[in-house]
Amino acid sequence: LPTLSFYHIYNLRQGGGCGTDYIIVEISTNGGFNWTNIKQWTGTNLAWRYEQINLSGYRSDSVKIRFNLSAYSGCAADGWYIDDVMI
């Protein structure tokens, strides 16, 4: 099965006066014109975590994948770190 795998660690803002940050993995089957959310996180994970996302529904398509950090400006948070990305 086609699978997207990677390790990540994150520390994001949740609520309060600064809003909530999200990290999102998205996929496009039309060259990046439209994007579909395939996985989303918020909150904090302070240890490296291994993720696997099943892409079998897209095995007949030519796809683009992007990692998106949706954050509000003006407030500091550590963010998102990604390593060892493989398909």
mmCIF file of the C-alpha atoms, coordinates in Angstrom:
data_MODEL
# 
_entry.id   MODEL 
# 
loop_
_atom_site.group_PDB 
_atom_site.id 
_atom_site.type_symbol 
_atom_site.label_atom_id 
_atom_site.label_alt_id 
_atom_site.label_comp_id 
_atom_site.label_asym_id 
_atom_site.label_entity_id 
_atom_site.label_seq_id 
_atom_site.pdbx_PDB_ins_code 
_atom_site.Cartn_x 
_atom_site.Cartn_y 
_atom_site.Cartn_z 
_atom_site.occupancy 
_atom_site.B_iso_or_equiv 
_atom_site.pdbx_formal_charge 
_atom_site.auth_seq_id 
_atom_site.auth_comp_id 
_atom_site.auth_asym_id 
_atom_site.auth_atom_id 
_atom_site.pdbx_PDB_model_num 
ATOM 1  C CA . LEU A 1 1  ? 0.000  0.000  0.000  1.00 0.00 ? 1  LEU A CA 1 
ATOM 2  C CA . PRO A 1 2  ? 1.255  3.501  -0.725 1.00 0.00 ? 2  PRO A CA 1 
ATOM 3  C CA . THR A 1 3  ? 1.957  5.226  2.573  1.00 0.00 ? 3  THR A CA 1 
ATOM 4  C CA . LEU A 1 4  ? 3.296  8.622  3.603  1.00 0.00 ? 4  LEU A CA 1 
ATOM 5  C CA . SER A 1 5  ? 5.477  8.296  6.694  1.00 0.00 ? 5  SER A CA 1 
ATOM 6  C CA . PHE A 1 6  ? 7.483  10.776 8.746  1.00 0.00 ? 6  PHE A CA 1 
ATOM 7  C CA . TYR A 1 7  ? 8.567  11.727 12.257 1.00 0.00 ? 7  TYR A CA 1 
ATOM 8  C CA . HIS A 1 8  ? 7.431  14.974 13.830 1.00 0.00 ? 8  HIS A CA 1 
ATOM 9  C CA . ILE A 1 9  ? 7.432  16.983 17.012 1.00 0.00 ? 9  ILE A CA 1 
ATOM 10 C CA . TYR A 1 10 ? 5.309  20.073 17.663 1.00 0.00 ? 10 TYR A CA 1 
ATOM 11 C CA . ASN A 1 11 ? 4.369  22.723 20.195 1.00 0.00 ? 11 ASN A CA 1 
ATOM 12 C CA . LEU A 1 12 ? 1.374  24.813 19.105 1.00 0.00 ? 12 LEU A CA 1 
ATOM 13 C CA . ARG A 1 13 ? -0.834 27.454 20.714 1.00 0.00 ? 13 ARG A CA 1 
ATOM 14 C CA . GLN A 1 14 ? -4.310 26.403 21.812 1.00 0.00 ? 14 GLN A CA 1 
ATOM 15 C CA . GLY A 1 15 ? -6.944 29.038 22.334 1.00 0.00 ? 15 GLY A CA 1 
ATOM 16 C CA . GLY A 1 16 ? -6.623 32.138 24.444 1.00 0.00 ? 16 GLY A CA 1 
ATOM 17 C CA . GLY A 1 17 ? -6.044 35.576 22.952 1.00 0.00 ? 17 GLY A CA 1 
ATOM 18 C CA . CYS A 1 18 ? -3.761 34.150 20.272 1.00 0.00 ? 18 CYS A CA 1 
ATOM 19 C CA . GLY A 1 19 ? -6.123 31.614 18.703 1.00 0.00 ? 19 GLY A CA 1 
ATOM 20 C CA . THR A 1 20 ? -5.327 27.987 17.966 1.00 0.00 ? 20 THR A CA 1 
ATOM 21 C CA . ASP A 1 21 ? -2.576 26.744 15.651 1.00 0.00 ? 21 ASP A CA 1 
ATOM 22 C CA . TYR A 1 22 ? -3.006 23.697 13.426 1.00 0.00 ? 22 TYR A CA 1 
ATOM 23 C CA . ILE A 1 23 ? -0.623 21.490 11.493 1.00 0.00 ? 23 ILE A CA 1 
ATOM 24 C CA . ILE A 1 24 ? -2.101 19.850 8.439  1.00 0.00 ? 24 ILE A CA 1 
ATOM 25 C CA . VAL A 1 25 ? -0.996 17.315 5.838  1.00 0.00 ? 25 VAL A CA 1 
ATOM 26 C CA . GLU A 1 26 ? -2.770 17.971 2.553  1.00 0.00 ? 26 GLU A CA 1 
ATOM 27 C CA . ILE A 1 27 ? -2.932 16.220 -0.827 1.00 0.00 ? 27 ILE A CA 1 
ATOM 28 C CA . SER A 1 28 ? -3.760 17.483 -4.315 1.00 0.00 ? 28 SER A CA 1 
ATOM 29 C CA . THR A 1 29 ? -4.712 15.416 -7.348 1.00 0.00 ? 29 THR A CA 1 
ATOM 30 C CA . ASN A 1 30 ? -4.883 18.371 -9.758 1.00 0.00 ? 30 ASN A CA 1 
ATOM 31 C CA . GLY A 1 31 ? -1.400 19.865 -9.618 1.00 0.00 ? 31 GLY A CA 1 
ATOM 32 C CA . GLY A 1 32 ? -2.010 21.959 -6.501 1.00 0.00 ? 32 GLY A CA 1 
ATOM 33 C CA . PHE A 1 33 ? -5.130 23.810 -7.627 1.00 0.00 ? 33 PHE A CA 1 
ATOM 34 C CA . ASN A 1 34 ? -7.232 22.244 -4.845 1.00 0.00 ? 34 ASN A CA 1 
ATOM 35 C CA . TRP A 1 35 ? -6.045 20.644 -1.601 1.00 0.00 ? 35 TRP A CA 1 
ATOM 36 C CA . THR A 1 36 ? -7.686 18.033 0.633  1.00 0.00 ? 36 THR A CA 1 
ATOM 37 C CA . ASN A 1 37 ? -6.882 17.724 4.337  1.00 0.00 ? 37 ASN A CA 1 
ATOM 38 C CA . ILE A 1 38 ? -5.760 14.126 5.026  1.00 0.00 ? 38 ILE A CA 1 
ATOM 39 C CA . LYS A 1 39 ? -4.496 14.564 8.610  1.00 0.00 ? 39 LYS A CA 1 
ATOM 40 C CA . GLN A 1 40 ? -4.525 17.382 11.184 1.00 0.00 ? 40 GLN A CA 1 
ATOM 41 C CA . TRP A 1 41 ? -3.067 17.997 14.652 1.00 0.00 ? 41 TRP A CA 1 
ATOM 42 C CA . THR A 1 42 ? -3.091 20.712 17.290 1.00 0.00 ? 42 THR A CA 1 
ATOM 43 C CA . GLY A 1 43 ? -1.693 20.954 20.805 1.00 0.00 ? 43 GLY A CA 1 
ATOM 44 C CA . THR A 1 44 ? 1.682  19.716 21.951 1.00 0.00 ? 44 THR A CA 1 
ATOM 45 C CA . ASN A 1 45 ? 3.772  16.620 21.315 1.00 0.00 ? 45 ASN A CA 1 
ATOM 46 C CA . LEU A 1 46 ? 7.254  17.092 22.787 1.00 0.00 ? 46 LEU A CA 1 
ATOM 47 C CA . ALA A 1 47 ? 8.708  13.708 21.766 1.00 0.00 ? 47 ALA A CA 1 
ATOM 48 C CA . TRP A 1 48 ? 9.454  12.546 18.224 1.00 0.00 ? 48 TRP A CA 1 
ATOM 49 C CA . ARG A 1 49 ? 6.404  10.666 16.970 1.00 0.00 ? 49 ARG A CA 1 
ATOM 50 C CA . TYR A 1 50 ? 6.206  8.365  13.945 1.00 0.00 ? 50 TYR A CA 1 
ATOM 51 C CA . GLU A 1 51 ? 3.206  8.879  11.667 1.00 0.00 ? 51 GLU A CA 1 
ATOM 52 C CA . GLN A 1 52 ? 1.904  6.795  8.786  1.00 0.00 ? 52 GLN A CA 1 
ATOM 53 C CA . ILE A 1 53 ? -0.862 7.981  6.476  1.00 0.00 ? 53 ILE A CA 1 
ATOM 54 C CA . ASN A 1 54 ? -2.453 5.475  4.097  1.00 0.00 ? 54 ASN A CA 1 
ATOM 55 C CA . LEU A 1 55 ? -2.531 6.810  0.528  1.00 0.00 ? 55 LEU A CA 1 
ATOM 56 C CA . SER A 1 56 ? -4.124 3.758  -1.120 1.00 0.00 ? 56 SER A CA 1 
ATOM 57 C CA . GLY A 1 57 ? -7.141 5.847  -2.164 1.00 0.00 ? 57 GLY A CA 1 
ATOM 58 C CA . TYR A 1 58 ? -4.780 7.903  -4.341 1.00 0.00 ? 58 TYR A CA 1 
ATOM 59 C CA . ARG A 1 59 ? -2.663 5.116  -5.894 1.00 0.00 ? 59 ARG A CA 1 
ATOM 60 C CA . SER A 1 60 ? -4.080 5.752  -9.391 1.00 0.00 ? 60 SER A CA 1 
ATOM 61 C CA . ASP A 1 61 ? -3.460 9.510  -9.181 1.00 0.00 ? 61 ASP A CA 1 
ATOM 62 C CA . SER A 1 62 ? -0.466 11.734 -9.681 1.00 0.00 ? 62 SER A CA 1 
ATOM 63 C CA . VAL A 1 63 ? -0.397 13.704 -6.421 1.00 0.00 ? 63 VAL A CA 1 
ATOM 64 C CA . LYS A 1 64 ? 1.308  16.555 -4.637 1.00 0.00 ? 64 LYS A CA 1 
ATOM 65 C CA . ILE A 1 65 ? 1.591  16.534 -0.841 1.00 0.00 ? 65 ILE A CA 1 
ATOM 66 C CA . ARG A 1 66 ? 2.199  19.534 1.374  1.00 0.00 ? 66 ARG A CA 1 
ATOM 67 C CA . PHE A 1 67 ? 2.803  20.138 5.054  1.00 0.00 ? 67 PHE A CA 1 
ATOM 68 C CA . ASN A 1 68 ? 0.934  23.227 6.251  1.00 0.00 ? 68 ASN A CA 1 
ATOM 69 C CA . LEU A 1 69 ? 1.339  25.094 9.551  1.00 0.00 ? 69 LEU A CA 1 
ATOM 70 C CA . SER A 1 70 ? -1.674 27.341 10.113 1.00 0.00 ? 70 SER A CA 1 
ATOM 71 C CA . ALA A 1 71 ? -0.655 29.823 12.809 1.00 0.00 ? 71 ALA A CA 1 
ATOM 72 C CA . TYR A 1 72 ? -1.928 33.170 14.029 1.00 0.00 ? 72 TYR A CA 1 
ATOM 73 C CA . SER A 1 73 ? 0.571  36.013 13.900 1.00 0.00 ? 73 SER A CA 1 
ATOM 74 C CA . GLY A 1 74 ? 1.661  38.071 16.871 1.00 0.00 ? 74 GLY A CA 1 
ATOM 75 C CA . CYS A 1 75 ? 2.107  35.268 19.414 1.00 0.00 ? 75 CYS A CA 1 
ATOM 76 C CA . ALA A 1 76 ? 5.128  33.003 19.769 1.00 0.00 ? 76 ALA A CA 1 
ATOM 77 C CA . ALA A 1 77 ? 5.019  29.197 19.848 1.00 0.00 ? 77 ALA A CA 1 
ATOM 78 C CA . ASP A 1 78 ? 7.767  26.729 19.031 1.00 0.00 ? 78 ASP A CA 1 
ATOM 79 C CA . GLY A 1 79 ? 6.108  25.324 15.893 1.00 0.00 ? 79 GLY A CA 1 
ATOM 80 C CA . TRP A 1 80 ? 6.493  22.053 13.969 1.00 0.00 ? 80 TRP A CA 1 
ATOM 81 C CA . TYR A 1 81 ? 9.561  19.987 13.109 1.00 0.00 ? 81 TYR A CA 1 
ATOM 82 C CA . ILE A 1 82 ? 9.411  17.183 10.506 1.00 0.00 ? 82 ILE A CA 1 
ATOM 83 C CA . ASP A 1 83 ? 12.054 14.572 9.644  1.00 0.00 ? 83 ASP A CA 1 
ATOM 84 C CA . ASP A 1 84 ? 12.547 11.407 7.554  1.00 0.00 ? 84 ASP A CA 1 
ATOM 85 C CA . VAL A 1 85 ? 9.663  11.970 5.125  1.00 0.00 ? 85 VAL A CA 1 
ATOM 86 C CA . MET A 1 86 ? 9.075  8.942  2.870  1.00 0.00 ? 86 MET A CA 1 
ATOM 87 C CA . ILE A 1 87 ? 6.410  7.643  0.492  1.00 0.00 ? 87 ILE A CA 1 
# 
